[in-house]
PDB file of C-alpha atoms in Angstrom:
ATOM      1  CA  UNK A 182      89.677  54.806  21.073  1.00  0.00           C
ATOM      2  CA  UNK A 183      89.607  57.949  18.467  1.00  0.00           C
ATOM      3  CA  UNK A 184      92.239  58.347  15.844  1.00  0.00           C
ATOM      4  CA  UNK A 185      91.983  62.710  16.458  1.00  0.00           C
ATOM      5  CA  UNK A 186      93.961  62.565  12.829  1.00  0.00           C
ATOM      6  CA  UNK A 187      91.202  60.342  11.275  1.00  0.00           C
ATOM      7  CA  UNK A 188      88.877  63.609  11.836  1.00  0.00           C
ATOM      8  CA  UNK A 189      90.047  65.682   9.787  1.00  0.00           C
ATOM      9  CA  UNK A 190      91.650  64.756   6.374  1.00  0.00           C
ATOM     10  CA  UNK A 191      95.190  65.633   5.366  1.00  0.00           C
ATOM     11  CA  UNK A 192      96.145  67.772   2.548  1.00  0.00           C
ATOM     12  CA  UNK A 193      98.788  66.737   0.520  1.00  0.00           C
ATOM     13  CA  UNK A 194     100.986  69.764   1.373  1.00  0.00           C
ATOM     14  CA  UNK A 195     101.579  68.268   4.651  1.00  0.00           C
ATOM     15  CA  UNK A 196      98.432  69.948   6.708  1.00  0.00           C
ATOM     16  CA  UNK A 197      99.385  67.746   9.811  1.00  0.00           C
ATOM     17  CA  UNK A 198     102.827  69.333  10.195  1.00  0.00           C
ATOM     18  CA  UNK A 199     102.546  72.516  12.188  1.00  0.00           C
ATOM     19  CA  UNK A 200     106.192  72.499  13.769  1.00  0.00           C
ATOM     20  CA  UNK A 201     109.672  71.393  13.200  1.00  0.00           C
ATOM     21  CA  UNK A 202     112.716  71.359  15.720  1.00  0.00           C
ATOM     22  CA  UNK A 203     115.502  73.162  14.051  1.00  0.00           C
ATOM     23  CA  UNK A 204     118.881  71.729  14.294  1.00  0.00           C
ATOM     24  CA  UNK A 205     119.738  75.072  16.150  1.00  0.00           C
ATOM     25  CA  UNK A 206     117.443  74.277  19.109  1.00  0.00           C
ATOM     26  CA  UNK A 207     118.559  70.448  19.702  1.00  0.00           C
ATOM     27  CA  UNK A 208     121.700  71.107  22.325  1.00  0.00           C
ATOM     28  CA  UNK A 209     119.138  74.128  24.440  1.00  0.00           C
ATOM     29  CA  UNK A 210     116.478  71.334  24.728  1.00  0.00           C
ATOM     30  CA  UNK A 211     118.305  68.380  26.465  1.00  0.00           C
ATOM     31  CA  UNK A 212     118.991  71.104  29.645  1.00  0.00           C
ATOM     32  CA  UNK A 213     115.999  70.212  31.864  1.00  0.00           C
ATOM     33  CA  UNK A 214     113.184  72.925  32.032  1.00  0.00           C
ATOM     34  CA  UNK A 215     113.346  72.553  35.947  1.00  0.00           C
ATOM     35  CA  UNK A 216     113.976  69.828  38.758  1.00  0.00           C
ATOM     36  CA  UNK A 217     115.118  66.633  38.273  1.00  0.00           C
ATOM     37  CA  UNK A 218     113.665  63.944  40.702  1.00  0.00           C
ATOM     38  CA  UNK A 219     114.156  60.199  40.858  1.00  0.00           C
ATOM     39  CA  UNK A 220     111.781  59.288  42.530  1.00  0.00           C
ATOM     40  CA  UNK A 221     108.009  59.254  41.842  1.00  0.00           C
ATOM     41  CA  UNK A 222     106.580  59.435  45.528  1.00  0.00           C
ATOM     42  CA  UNK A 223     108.876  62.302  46.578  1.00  0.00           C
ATOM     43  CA  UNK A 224     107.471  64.411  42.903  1.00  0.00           C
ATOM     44  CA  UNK A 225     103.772  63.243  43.517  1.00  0.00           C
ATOM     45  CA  UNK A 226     104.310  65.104  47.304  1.00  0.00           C
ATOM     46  CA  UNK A 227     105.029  68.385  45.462  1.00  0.00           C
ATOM     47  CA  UNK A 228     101.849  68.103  42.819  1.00  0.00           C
ATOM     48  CA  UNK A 229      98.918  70.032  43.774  1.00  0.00           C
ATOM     49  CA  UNK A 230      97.037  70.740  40.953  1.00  0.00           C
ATOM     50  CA  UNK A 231      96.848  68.817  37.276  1.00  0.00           C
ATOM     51  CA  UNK A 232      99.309  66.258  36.824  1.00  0.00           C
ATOM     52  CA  UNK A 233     100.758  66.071  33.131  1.00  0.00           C
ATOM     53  CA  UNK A 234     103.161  62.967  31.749  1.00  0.00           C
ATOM     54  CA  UNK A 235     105.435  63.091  28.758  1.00  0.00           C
ATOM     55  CA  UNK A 236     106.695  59.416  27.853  1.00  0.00           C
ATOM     56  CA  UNK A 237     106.202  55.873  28.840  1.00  0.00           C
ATOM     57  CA  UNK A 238     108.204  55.713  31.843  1.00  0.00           C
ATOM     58  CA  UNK A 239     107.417  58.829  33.703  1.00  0.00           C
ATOM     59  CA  UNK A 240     104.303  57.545  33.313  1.00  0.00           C
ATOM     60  CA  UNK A 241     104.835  54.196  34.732  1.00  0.00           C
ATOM     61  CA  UNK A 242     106.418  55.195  37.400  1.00  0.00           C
ATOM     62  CA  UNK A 243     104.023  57.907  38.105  1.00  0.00           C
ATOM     63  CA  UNK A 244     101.001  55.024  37.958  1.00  0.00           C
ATOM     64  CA  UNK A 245     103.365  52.726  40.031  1.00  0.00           C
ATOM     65  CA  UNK A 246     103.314  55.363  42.648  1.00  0.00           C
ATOM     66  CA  UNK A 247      99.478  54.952  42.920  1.00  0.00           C
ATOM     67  CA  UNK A 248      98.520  58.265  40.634  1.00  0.00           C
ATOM     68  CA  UNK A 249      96.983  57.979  37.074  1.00  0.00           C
ATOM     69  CA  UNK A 250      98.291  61.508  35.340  1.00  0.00           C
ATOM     70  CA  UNK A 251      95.049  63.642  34.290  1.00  0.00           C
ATOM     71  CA  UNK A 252      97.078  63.777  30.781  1.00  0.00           C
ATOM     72  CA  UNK A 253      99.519  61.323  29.637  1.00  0.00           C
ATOM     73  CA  UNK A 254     101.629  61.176  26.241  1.00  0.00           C
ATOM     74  CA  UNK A 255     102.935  57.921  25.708  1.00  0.00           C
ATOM     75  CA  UNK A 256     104.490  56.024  21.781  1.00  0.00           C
ATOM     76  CA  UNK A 257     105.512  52.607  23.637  1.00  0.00           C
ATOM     77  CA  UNK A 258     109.439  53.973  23.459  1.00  0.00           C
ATOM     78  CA  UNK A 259     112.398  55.270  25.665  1.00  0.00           C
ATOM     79  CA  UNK A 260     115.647  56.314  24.040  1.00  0.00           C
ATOM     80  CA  UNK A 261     114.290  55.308  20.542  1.00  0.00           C
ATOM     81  CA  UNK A 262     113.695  51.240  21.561  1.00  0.00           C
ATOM     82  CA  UNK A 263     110.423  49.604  22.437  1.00  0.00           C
ATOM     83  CA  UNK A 264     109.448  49.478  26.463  1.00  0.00           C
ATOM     84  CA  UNK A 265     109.001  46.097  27.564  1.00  0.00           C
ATOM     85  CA  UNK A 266     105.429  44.466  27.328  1.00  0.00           C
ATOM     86  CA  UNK A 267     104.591  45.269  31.741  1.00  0.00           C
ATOM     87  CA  UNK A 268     105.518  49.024  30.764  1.00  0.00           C
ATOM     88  CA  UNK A 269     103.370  49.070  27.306  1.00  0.00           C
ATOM     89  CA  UNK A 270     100.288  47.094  28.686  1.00  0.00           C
ATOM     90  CA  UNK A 271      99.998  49.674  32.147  1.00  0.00           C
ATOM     91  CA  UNK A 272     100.998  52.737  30.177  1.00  0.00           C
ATOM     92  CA  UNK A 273      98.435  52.436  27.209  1.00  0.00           C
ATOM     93  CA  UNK A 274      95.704  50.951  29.186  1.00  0.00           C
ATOM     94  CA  UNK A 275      92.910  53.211  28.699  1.00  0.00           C
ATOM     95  CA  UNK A 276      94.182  55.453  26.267  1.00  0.00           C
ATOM     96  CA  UNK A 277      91.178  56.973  24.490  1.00  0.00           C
ATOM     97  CA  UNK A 278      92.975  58.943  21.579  1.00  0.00           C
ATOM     98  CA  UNK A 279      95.673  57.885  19.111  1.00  0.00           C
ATOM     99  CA  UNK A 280      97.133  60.278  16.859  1.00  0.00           C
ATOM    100  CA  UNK A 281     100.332  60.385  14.263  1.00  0.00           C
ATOM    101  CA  UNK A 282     103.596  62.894  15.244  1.00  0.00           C
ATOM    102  CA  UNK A 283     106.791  62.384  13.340  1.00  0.00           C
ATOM    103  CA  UNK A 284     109.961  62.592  15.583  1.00  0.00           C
ATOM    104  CA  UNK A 285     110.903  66.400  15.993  1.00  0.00           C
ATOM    105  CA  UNK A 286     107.166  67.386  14.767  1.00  0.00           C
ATOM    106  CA  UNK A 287     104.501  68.839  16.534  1.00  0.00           C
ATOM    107  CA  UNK A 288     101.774  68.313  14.220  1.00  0.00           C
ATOM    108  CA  UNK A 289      98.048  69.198  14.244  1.00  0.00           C
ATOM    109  CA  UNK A 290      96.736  65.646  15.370  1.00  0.00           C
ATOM    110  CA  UNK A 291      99.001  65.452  18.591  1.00  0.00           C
ATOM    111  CA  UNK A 292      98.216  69.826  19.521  1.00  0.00           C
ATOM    112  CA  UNK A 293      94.308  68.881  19.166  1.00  0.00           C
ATOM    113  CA  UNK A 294      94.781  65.862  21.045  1.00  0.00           C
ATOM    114  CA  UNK A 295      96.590  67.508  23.764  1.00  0.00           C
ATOM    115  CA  UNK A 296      94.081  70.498  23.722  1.00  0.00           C
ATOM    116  CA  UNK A 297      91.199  68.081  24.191  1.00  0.00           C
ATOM    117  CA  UNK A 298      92.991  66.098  26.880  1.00  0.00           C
ATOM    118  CA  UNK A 299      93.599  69.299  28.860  1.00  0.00           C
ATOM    119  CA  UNK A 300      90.008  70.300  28.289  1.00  0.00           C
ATOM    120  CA  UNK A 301      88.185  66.814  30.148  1.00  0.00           C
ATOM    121  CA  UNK A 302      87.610  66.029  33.559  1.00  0.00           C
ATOM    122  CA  UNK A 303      88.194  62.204  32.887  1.00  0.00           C
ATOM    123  CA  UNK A 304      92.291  61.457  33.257  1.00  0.00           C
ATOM    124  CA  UNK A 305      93.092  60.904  29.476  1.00  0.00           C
ATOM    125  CA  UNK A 306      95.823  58.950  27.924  1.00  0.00           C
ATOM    126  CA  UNK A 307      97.122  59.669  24.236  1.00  0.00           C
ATOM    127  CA  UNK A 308      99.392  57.185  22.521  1.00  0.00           C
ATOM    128  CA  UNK A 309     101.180  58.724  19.980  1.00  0.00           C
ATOM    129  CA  UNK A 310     102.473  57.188  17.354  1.00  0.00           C
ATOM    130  CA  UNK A 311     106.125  58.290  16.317  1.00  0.00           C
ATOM    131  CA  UNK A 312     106.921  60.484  19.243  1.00  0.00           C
ATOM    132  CA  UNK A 313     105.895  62.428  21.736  1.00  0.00           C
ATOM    133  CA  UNK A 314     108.778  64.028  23.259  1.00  0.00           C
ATOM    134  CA  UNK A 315     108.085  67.413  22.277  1.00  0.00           C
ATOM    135  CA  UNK A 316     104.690  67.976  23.372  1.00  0.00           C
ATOM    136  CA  UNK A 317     106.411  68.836  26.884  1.00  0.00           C
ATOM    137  CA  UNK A 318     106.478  72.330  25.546  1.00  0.00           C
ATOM    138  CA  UNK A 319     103.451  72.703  23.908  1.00  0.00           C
ATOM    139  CA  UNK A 320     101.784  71.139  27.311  1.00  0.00           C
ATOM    140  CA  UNK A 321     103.846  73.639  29.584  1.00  0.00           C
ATOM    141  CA  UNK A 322     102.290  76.469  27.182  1.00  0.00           C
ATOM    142  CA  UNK A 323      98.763  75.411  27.917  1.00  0.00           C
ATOM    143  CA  UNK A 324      98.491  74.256  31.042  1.00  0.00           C
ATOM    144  CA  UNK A 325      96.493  75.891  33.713  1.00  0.00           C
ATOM    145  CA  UNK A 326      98.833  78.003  36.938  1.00  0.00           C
ATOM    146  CA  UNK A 327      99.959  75.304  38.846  1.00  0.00           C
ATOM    147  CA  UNK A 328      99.734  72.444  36.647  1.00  0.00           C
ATOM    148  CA  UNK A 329     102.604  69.992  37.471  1.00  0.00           C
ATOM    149  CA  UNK A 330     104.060  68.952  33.837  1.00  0.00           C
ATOM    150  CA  UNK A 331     106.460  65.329  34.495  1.00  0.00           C
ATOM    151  CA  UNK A 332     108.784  65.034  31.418  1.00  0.00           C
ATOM    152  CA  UNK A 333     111.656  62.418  31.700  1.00  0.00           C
ATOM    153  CA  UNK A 334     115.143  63.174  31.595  1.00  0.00           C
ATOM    154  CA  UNK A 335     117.268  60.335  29.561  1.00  0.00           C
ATOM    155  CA  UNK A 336     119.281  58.568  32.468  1.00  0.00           C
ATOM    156  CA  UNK A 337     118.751  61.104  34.917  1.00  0.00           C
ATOM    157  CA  UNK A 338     115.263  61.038  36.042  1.00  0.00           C
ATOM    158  CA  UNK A 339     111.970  63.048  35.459  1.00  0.00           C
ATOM    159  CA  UNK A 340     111.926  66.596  35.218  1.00  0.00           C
ATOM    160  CA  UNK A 341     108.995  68.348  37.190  1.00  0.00           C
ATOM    161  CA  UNK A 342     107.958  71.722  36.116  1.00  0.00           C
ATOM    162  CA  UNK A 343     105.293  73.683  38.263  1.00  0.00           C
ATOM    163  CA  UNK A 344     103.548  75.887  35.690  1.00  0.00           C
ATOM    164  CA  UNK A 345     103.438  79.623  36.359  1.00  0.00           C
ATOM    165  CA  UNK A 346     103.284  82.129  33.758  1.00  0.00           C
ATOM    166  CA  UNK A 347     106.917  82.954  33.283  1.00  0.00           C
ATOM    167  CA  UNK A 348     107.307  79.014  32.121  1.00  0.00           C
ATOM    168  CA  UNK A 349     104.251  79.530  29.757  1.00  0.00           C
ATOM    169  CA  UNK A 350     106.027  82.387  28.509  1.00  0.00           C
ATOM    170  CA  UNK A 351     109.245  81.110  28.445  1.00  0.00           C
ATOM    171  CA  UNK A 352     107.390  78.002  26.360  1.00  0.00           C
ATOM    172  CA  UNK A 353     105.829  80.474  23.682  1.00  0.00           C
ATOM    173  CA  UNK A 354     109.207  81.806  23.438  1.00  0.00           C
ATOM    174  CA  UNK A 355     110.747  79.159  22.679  1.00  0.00           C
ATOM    175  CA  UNK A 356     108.017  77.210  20.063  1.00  0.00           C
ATOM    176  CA  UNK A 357     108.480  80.875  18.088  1.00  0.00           C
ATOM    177  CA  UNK A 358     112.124  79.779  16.825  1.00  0.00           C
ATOM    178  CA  UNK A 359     110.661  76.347  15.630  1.00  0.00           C
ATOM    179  CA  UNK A 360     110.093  75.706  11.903  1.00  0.00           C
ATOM    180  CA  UNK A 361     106.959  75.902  10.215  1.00  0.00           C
ATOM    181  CA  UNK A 362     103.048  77.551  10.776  1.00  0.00           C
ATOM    182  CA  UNK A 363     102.927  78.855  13.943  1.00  0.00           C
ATOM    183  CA  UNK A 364     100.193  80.928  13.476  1.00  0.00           C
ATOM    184  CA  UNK A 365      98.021  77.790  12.631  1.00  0.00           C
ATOM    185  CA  UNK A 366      99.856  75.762  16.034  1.00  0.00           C
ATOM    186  CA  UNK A 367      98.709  78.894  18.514  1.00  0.00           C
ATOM    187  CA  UNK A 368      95.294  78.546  16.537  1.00  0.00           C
ATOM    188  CA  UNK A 369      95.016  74.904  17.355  1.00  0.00           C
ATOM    189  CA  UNK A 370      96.765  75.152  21.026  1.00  0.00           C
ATOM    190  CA  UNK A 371      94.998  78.229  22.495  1.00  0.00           C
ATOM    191  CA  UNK A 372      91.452  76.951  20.788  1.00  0.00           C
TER     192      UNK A 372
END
């Protein structure tokens, strides 16, 4: 496995952190970005094209329906506690990067990461450590037309968003009004 923040060394100004959530944004981002759908077979039947995960359980349930995502984003958490151990071990097997993103971060570890996973023909699994809720949007914003991005909902289910260009755009949008160098994050997400 490759630590994609062991490549390249931090500043002390913070050079990892690209993007902050500002308080402002919190209440828009828990309204889902599109369907909600409880159950993984039923999603899978509407995916044609690459399959994206955000978070340990949409990713479970996604591999318990028989499909391995072609990206997954997983920290071994849901709702801020520890999965248990059977959701952990089938979740992280196989992940081939590990990088560092603080909760409401995008930093420059986890948008390289994601960049690279998007890039490779091999399904790729990257186990963030911190969080990886927000790299929904950052995933929406770079996937390819088409590209079925699986996010879950807390207690509700897993949202499924169909990529087209008004969601990319939409995405952009949105990642403006964060905090922080967002020239340097479209740098490092548009490569």
């Amino acid at each position: 496995m490759t630590r994609d923040d062991d490549q390249r060394p931090a500043s002390a100004d913070g050079d990892d952190q690209l993007l902050v959530l500002p308080d402002e944004l919190r209440d828009e981002l828990k309204e889902p970005m599109g369907p909600i759908e409880t159950d993984a077979d039923r999603l899978l039947e509407a995916v044609d094209g690459p399959l994206i995960a955000v978070g340990d359980i949409v990713t479970y349930h996604l591999l318990q329906a028989g499909r391995r995502p072609d990206v997954a984003l997983v920290d071994g958490r849901t709702k801020r506690s520890a999965v248990d151990e059977e959701i952990r071990e089938a979740v992280t097997s196989g992940a081939s990067i590990e990088v560092r993103n603080p909760p409401a971060e995008l930093s420059a570890p986890v948008v390289r990461a994601l960049r690279r996973a998007l890039s490779t023909a091999e399904p790729t699994t990257v186990l963030v450590d911190g969080e990886e809720d927000l790299v929904a949007l950052p995933a929406i914003a770079a996937a390819p037309e088409g590209a079925s991005v699986v996010y879950g909902q807390p207690d509700e289910g897993m949202v499924h968003v169909v990529v087209t260009d008004d969601d990319r755009t939409a995405m952009r949008e949105l990642l403006e009004r964060f905090e922080g160098d967002t020239d340097r994050f479209w740098a490092l997400l548009d490569g």
